[in-house]
Tab-separated table of C-alpha atoms in Angstrom:
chain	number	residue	atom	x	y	z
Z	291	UNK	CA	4.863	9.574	-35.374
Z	292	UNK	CA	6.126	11.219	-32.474
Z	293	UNK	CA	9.328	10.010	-30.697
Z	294	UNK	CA	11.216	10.751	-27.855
Z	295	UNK	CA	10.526	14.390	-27.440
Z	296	UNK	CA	6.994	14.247	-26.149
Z	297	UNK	CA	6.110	11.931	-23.194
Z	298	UNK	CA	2.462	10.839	-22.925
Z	299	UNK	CA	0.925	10.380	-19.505
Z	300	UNK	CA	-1.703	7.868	-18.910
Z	301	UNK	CA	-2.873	7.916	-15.346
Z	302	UNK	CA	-4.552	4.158	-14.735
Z	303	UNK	CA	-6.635	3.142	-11.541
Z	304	UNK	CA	-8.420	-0.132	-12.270
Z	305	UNK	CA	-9.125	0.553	-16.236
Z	306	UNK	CA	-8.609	-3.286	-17.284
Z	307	UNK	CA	-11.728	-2.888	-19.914
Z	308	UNK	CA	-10.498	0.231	-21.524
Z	309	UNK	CA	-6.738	0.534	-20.700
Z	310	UNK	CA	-5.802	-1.584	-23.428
Z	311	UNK	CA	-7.827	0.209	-26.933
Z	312	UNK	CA	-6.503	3.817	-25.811
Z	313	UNK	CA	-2.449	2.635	-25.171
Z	314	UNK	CA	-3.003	1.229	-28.347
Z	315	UNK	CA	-4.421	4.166	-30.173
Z	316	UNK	CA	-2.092	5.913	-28.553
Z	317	UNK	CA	1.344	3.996	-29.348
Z	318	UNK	CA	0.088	4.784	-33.555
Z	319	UNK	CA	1.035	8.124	-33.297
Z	320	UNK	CA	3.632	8.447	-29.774
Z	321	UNK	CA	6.298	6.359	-28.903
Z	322	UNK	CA	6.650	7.437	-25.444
Z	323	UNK	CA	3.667	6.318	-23.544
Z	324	UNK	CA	3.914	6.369	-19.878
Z	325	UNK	CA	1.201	4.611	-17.905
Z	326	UNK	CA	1.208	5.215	-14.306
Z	327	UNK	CA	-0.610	2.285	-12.464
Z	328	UNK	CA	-1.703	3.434	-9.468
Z	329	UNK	CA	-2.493	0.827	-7.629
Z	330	UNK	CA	-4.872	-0.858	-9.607
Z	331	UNK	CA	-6.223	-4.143	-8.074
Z	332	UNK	CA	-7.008	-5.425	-11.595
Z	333	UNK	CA	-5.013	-6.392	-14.359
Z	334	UNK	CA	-4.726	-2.776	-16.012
Z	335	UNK	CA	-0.678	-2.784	-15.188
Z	336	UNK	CA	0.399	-5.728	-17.417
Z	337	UNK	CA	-2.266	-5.111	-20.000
Z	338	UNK	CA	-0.235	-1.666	-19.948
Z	339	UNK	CA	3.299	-3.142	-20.468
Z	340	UNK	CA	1.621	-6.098	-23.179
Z	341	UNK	CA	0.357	-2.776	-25.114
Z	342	UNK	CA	3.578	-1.077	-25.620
Z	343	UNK	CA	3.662	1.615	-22.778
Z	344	UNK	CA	6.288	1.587	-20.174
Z	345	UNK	CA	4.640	1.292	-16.805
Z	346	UNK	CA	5.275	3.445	-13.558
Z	347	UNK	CA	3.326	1.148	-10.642
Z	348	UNK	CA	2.144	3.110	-7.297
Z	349	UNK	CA	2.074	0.610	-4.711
Z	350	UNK	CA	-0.787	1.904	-3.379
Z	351	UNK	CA	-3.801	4.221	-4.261
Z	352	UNK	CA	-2.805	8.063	-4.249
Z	353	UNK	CA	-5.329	9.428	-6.441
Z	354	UNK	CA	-5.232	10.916	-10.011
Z	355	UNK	CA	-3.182	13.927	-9.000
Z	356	UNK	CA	-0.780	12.088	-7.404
Z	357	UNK	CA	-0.512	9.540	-10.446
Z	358	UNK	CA	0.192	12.515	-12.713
Z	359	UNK	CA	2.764	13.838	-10.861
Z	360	UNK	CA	4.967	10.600	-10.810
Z	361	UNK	CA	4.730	10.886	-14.500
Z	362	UNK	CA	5.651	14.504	-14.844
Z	363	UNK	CA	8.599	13.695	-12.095
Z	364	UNK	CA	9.700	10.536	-14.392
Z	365	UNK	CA	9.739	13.067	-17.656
Z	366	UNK	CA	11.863	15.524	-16.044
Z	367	UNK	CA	14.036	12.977	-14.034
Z	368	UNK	CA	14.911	10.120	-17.258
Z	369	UNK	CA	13.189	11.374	-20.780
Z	370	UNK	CA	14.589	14.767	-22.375
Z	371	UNK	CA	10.889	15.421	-23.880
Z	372	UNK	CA	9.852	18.632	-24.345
Z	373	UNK	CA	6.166	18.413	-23.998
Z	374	UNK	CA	3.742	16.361	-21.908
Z	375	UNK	CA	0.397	15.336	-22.596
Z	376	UNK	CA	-1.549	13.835	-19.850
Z	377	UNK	CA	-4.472	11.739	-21.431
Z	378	UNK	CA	-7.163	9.705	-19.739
Z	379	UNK	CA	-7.330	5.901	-19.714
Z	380	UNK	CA	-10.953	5.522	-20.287
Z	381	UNK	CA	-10.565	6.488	-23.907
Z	382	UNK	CA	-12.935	9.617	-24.119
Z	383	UNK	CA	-9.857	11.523	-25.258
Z	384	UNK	CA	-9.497	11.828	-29.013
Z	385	UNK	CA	-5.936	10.680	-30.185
Z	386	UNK	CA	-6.200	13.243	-33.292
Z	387	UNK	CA	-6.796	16.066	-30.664
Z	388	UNK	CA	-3.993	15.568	-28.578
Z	389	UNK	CA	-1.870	15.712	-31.873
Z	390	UNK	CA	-3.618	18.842	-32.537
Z	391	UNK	CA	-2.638	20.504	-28.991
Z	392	UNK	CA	0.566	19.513	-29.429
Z	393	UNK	CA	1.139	21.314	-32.952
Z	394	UNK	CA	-0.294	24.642	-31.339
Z	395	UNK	CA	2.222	23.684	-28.103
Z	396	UNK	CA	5.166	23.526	-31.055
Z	397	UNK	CA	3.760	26.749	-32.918
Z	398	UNK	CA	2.659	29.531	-30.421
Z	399	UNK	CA	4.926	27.892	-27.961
Z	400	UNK	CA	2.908	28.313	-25.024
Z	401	UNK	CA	3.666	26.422	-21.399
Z	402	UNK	CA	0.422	24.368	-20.969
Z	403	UNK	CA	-2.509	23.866	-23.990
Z	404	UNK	CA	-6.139	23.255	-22.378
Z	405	UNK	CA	-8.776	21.074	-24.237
Z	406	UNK	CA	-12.058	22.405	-23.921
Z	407	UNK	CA	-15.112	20.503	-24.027
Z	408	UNK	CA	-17.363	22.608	-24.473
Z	409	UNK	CA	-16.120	24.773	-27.362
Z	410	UNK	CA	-15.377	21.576	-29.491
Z	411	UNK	CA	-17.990	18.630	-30.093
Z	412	UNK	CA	-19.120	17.126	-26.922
Z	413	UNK	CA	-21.101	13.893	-27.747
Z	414	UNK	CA	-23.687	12.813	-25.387
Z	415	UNK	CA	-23.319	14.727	-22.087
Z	416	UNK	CA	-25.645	14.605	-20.053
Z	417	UNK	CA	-27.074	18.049	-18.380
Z	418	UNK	CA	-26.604	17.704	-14.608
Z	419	UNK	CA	-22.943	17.050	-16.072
Z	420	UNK	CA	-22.867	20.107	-18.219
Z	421	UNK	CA	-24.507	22.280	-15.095
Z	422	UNK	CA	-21.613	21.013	-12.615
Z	423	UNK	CA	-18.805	21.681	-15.410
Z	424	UNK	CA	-20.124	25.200	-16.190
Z	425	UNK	CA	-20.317	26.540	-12.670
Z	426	UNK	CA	-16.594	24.664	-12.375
Z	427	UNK	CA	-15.811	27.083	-15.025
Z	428	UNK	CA	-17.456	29.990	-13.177
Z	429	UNK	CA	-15.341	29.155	-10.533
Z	430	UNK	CA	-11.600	28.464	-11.895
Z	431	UNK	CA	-12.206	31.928	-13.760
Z	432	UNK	CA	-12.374	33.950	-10.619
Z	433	UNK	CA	-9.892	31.759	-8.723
Z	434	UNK	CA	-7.039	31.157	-11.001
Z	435	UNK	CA	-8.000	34.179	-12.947
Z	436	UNK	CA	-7.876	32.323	-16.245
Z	437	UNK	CA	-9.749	32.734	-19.506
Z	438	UNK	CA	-10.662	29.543	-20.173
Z	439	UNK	CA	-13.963	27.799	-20.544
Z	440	UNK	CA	-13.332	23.790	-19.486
Z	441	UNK	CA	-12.111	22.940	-16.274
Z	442	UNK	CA	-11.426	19.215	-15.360
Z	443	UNK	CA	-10.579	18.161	-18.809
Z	444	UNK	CA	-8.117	15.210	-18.567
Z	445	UNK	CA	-6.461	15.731	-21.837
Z	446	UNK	CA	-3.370	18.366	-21.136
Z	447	UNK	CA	-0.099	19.154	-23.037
Z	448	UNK	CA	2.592	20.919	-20.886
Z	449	UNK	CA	5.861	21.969	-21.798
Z	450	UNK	CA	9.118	20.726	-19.880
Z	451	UNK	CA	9.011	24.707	-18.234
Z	452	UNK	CA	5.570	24.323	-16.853
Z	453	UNK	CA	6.636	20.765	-15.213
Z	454	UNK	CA	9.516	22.454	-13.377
Z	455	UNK	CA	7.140	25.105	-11.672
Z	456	UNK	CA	3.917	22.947	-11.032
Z	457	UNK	CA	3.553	20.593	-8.295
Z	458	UNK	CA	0.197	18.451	-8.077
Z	459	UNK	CA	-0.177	17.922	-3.979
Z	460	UNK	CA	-3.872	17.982	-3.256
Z	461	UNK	CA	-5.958	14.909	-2.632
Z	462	UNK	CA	-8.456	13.275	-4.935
Z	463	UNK	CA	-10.230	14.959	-7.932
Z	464	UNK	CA	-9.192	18.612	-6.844
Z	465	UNK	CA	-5.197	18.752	-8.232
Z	466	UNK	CA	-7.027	19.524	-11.616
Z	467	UNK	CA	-7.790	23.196	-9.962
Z	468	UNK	CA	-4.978	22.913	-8.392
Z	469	UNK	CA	-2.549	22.613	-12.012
Z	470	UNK	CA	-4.721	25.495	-13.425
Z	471	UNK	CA	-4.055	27.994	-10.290
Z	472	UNK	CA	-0.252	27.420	-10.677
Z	473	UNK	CA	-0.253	28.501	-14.107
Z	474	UNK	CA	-0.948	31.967	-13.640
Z	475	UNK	CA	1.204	32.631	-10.562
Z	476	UNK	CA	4.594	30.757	-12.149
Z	477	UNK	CA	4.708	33.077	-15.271
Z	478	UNK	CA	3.339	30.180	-17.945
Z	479	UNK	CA	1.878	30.797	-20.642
Z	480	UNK	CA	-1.777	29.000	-21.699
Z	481	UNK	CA	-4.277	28.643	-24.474
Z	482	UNK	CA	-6.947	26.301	-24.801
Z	483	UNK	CA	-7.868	24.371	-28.173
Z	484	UNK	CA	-11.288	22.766	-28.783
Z	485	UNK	CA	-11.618	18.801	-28.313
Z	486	UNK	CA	-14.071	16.226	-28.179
Z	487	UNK	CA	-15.045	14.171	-25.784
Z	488	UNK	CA	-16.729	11.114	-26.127
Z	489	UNK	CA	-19.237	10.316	-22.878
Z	490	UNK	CA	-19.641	6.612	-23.454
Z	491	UNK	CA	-21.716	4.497	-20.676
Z	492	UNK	CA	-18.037	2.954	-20.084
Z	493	UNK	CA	-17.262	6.630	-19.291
Z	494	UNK	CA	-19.749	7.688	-17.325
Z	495	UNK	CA	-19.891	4.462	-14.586
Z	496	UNK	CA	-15.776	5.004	-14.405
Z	497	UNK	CA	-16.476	8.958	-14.045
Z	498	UNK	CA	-16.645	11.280	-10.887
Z	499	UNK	CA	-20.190	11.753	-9.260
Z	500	UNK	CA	-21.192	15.379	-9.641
Z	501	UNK	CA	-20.970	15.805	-6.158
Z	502	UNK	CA	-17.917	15.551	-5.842
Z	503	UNK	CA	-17.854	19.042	-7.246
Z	504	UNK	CA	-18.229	19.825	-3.382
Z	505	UNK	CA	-14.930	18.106	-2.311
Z	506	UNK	CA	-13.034	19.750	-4.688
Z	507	UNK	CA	-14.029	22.874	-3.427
Z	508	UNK	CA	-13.636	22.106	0.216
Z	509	UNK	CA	-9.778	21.274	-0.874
Z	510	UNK	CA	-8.851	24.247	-2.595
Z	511	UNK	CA	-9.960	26.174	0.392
Z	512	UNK	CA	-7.998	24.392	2.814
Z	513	UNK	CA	-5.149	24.737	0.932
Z	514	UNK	CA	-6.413	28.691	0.219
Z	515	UNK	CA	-5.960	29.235	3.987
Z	516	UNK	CA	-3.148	26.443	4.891
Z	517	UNK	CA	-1.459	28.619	2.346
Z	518	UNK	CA	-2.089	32.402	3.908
Z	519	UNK	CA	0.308	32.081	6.600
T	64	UNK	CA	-18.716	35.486	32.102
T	65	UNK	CA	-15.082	35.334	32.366
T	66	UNK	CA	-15.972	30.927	31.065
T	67	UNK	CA	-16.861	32.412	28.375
T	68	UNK	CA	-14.324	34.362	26.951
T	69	UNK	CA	-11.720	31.708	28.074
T	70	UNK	CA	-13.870	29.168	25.759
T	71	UNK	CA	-14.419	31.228	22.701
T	72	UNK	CA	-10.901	31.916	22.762
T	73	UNK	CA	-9.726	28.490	23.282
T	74	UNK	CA	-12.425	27.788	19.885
T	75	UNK	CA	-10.429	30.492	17.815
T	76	UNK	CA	-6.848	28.787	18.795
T	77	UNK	CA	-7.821	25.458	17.652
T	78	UNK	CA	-9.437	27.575	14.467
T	79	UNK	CA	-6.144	29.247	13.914
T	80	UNK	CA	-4.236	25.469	14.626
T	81	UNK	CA	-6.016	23.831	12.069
T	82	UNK	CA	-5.148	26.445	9.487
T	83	UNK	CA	-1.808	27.088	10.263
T	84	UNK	CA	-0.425	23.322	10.339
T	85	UNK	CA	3.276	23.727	10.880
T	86	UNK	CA	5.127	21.032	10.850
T	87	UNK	CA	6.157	18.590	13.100
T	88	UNK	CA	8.280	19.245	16.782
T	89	UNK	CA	6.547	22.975	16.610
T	90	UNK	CA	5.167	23.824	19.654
T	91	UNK	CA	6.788	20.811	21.628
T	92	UNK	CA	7.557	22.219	24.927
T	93	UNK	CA	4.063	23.720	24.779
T	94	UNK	CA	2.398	20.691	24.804
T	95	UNK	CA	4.549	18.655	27.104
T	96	UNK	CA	4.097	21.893	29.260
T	97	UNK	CA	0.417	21.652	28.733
T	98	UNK	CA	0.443	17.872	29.423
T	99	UNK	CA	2.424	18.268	33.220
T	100	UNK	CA	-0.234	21.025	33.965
T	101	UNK	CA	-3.223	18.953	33.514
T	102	UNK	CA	-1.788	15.956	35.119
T	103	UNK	CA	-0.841	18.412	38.030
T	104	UNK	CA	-4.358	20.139	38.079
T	105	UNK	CA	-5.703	16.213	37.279
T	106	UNK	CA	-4.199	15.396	41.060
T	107	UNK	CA	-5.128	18.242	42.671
T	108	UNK	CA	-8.631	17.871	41.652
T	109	UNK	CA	-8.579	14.921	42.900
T	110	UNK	CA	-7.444	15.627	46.473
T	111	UNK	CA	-9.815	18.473	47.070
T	112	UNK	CA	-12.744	17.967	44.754
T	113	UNK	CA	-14.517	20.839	46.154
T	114	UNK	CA	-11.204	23.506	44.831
T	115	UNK	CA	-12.992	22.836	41.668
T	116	UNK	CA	-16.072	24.381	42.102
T	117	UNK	CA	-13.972	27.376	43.628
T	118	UNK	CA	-12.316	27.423	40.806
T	119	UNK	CA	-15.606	27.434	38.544
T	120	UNK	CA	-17.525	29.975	40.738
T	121	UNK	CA	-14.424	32.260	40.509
T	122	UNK	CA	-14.892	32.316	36.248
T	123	UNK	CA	-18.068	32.226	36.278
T	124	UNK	CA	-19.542	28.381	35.956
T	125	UNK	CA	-21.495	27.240	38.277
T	126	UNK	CA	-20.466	23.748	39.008
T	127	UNK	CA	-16.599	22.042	39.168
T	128	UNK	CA	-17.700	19.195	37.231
T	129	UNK	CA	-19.159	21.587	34.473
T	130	UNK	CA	-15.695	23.385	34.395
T	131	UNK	CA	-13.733	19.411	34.177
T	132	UNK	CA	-16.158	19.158	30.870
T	133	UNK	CA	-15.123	21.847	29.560
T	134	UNK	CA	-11.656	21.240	29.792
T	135	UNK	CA	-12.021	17.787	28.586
T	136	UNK	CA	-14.047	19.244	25.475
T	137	UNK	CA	-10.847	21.465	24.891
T	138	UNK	CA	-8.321	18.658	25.416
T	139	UNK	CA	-10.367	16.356	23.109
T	140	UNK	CA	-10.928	18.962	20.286
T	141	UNK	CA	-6.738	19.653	20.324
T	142	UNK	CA	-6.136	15.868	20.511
T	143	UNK	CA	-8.519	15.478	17.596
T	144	UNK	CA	-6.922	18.490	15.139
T	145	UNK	CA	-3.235	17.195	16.054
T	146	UNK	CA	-4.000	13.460	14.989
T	147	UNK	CA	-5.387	14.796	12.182
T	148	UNK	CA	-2.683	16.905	11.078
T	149	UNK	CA	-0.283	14.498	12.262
T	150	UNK	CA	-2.281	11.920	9.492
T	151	UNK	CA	-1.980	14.771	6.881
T	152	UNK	CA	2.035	14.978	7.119
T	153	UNK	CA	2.351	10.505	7.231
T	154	UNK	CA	0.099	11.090	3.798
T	155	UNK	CA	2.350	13.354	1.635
T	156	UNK	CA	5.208	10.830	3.307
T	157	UNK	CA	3.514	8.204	2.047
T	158	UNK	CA	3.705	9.609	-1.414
T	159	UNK	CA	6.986	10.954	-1.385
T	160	UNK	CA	7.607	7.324	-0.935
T	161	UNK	CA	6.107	5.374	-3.089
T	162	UNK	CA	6.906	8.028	-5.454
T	163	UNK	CA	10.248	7.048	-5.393
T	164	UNK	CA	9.513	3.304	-5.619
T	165	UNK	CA	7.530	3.565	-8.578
T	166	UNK	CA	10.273	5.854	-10.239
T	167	UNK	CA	12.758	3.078	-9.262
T	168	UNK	CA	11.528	0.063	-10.531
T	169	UNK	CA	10.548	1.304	-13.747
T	170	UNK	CA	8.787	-1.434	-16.089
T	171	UNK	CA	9.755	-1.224	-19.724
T	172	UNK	CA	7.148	-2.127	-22.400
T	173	UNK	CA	7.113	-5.991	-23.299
T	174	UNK	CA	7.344	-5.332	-27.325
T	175	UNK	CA	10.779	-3.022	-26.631
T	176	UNK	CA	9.941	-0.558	-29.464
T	177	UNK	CA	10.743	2.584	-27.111
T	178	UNK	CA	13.844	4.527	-28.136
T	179	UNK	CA	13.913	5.917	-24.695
T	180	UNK	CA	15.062	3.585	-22.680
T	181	UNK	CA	18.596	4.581	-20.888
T	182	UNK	CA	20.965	1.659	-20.265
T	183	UNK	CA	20.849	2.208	-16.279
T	184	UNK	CA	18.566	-0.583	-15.400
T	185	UNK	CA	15.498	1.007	-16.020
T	186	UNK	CA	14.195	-2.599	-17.061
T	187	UNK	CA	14.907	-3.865	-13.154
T	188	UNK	CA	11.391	-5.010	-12.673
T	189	UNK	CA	10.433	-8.252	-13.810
């Protein structure tokens, strides 16, 4: 059981079906679970509180990145933990892999430890999915000049250093780019551990459309050339 | 011919605008500058309709009215990239804000199991 020092971040945007089974299966193994509600017209906040996890509620939509961010701000403003995970709320994450990512965090004591889906078990993906991710990787290799081979995996651990120099700002799906370009740049440190995820029909109606692969890039170059001033 | 180079170049500058955003109040007298010119030109246009086409034959357009569309194109692109920018900065207040509010009113878990929790109202909400 993990207590105070690590902080679990649950981003949750209208999750009532699933919300509930992953805070629980979370709250066996971490005390700390933070679910950020952000917005959610559903029930997803107080099914959050009823399961154990103490609830940070956006009054209105801001999108994922934004979600996260509140989180990491409320670990570094009121917890003392020394490692974040961000998981996702639709329970493809595996609780046991988290764990996992957090021993290597503890042991090699790098910043921010990457779960990979396609160097652990990936059940049931389907190929237009796997196309979309791989060229995603293709991409986030050149641009953030990592050597990773999952981009867009929701299931992160960072260390309290990394949350001091990353700041999510970009809209919708593409602050997930955006946290894996400020690693490099800010001097952290990075390795990525296999994981599973689970593509479950729950999963894949809640997920992104593979399109939107297009405004994620659109994003990161606006902010590419906002940013060459 | 000389049209032309004024509207390519007026193209680039609102390229270059909606790249650079700066932030609020830049540029101010500049635009308030602008806006008295046009509402001077606006007049005189008016009185003598036919200074216009002068005007247009000098930089090479042929009518007045083409040259007033063109300006109005210009105007309307500028008006268009400001609002939007202007959007862009309300946005990030937006979430600065409720940011804050969310960080504020804190909601502990029901079953209090959470060795976490700080004595300084962090349980506010309901």
């Amino acid at each position: 059981m993990y207590a105070d020092d690590v902080c679990v971040i649950v981003p949750v945007y209208n999750e009532e079906p699933a919300v509930g089974g992953t805070l629980a299966g979370l709250l066996d193994t971490f005390a700390h679970v933070v679910c950020v509600d952000d917005g959610s017209g559903d029930g997803s906040g107080e099914i959050a509180r009823a399961a154990g996890a103490t609830v940070l509620r956006h009054a209105v939509n801001l999108g994922q990145g934004a979600a996260l961010q509140t989180g990491f701000d409320y670990a570094l403003r009121r917890t003392r933990a020394d490692h974040v995970v961000t998981f996702d709320a639709d329970g493809q994450h595996d609780v046991e892999d988290a764990v996992r990512m957090l021993e290597v965090a503890r042991e090699t004591g790098v910043d921010v430890v990457l779960a990979s889906r396609f160097t652990g078990q990936t059940e049931a993906m389907p190929f237009s999915r796997r196309m979309v991710l791989q060229a995603g990787v293709r991409f986030t290799r050149a641009t953030a000049h990592l050597e990773i081979t999952d981009t867009h995996n929701g299931l992160r651990v960072l260390s309290r250093r990394a949350l001091t120099r990353i700041r999510l700002d970009l809209p919708r799906m593409a602050y997930a780019s955006e946290l894996l370009e400020s690693i490099v740049p800010n001097g952290l440190t990075y390795t990525e551990v296999p994981t599973t995820v689970s593509y479950t029909d729950y999963s894949r109606a809640k997920g992104q459309r593979n399109s939107n692969a297009f405004n994620i890039l659109f994003d990161l170059a606006l902010r590419r050339l906002r940013s060459a001033r | 011919m000389i049209i032309k180079i004024l509207l390519i170049t007026g193209a680039l500058g609102f390229g270059v605008l909606v790249l650079r955003d700066r932030g609020a109040g830049h540029h101010l007298l500049l635009r308030r500058l602008a806006g008295l010119t046009v509402v001077v030109l606006g007049i005189i246009a008016v009185l003598w309709p036919l200074l216009t086409t002068r005007v247009a034959n000098a930089i090479g357009v042929g009518r007045g009215t083409d040259l007033v569309l063109y300006v109005l194109v210009m105007v309307f692109i500028y008006s268009a990239v400001a609002t939007s920018q202007r959007i862009h900065r309300l946005e990030r207040t937006v979430t600065m804000l409720v940011r804050e509010l969310a960080l504020r009113d804190t909601a502990g878990p029901v079953r209090d199991d959470s060795a976490d929790v700080r004595p300084n109202g962090e349980e506010r909400a309901s």
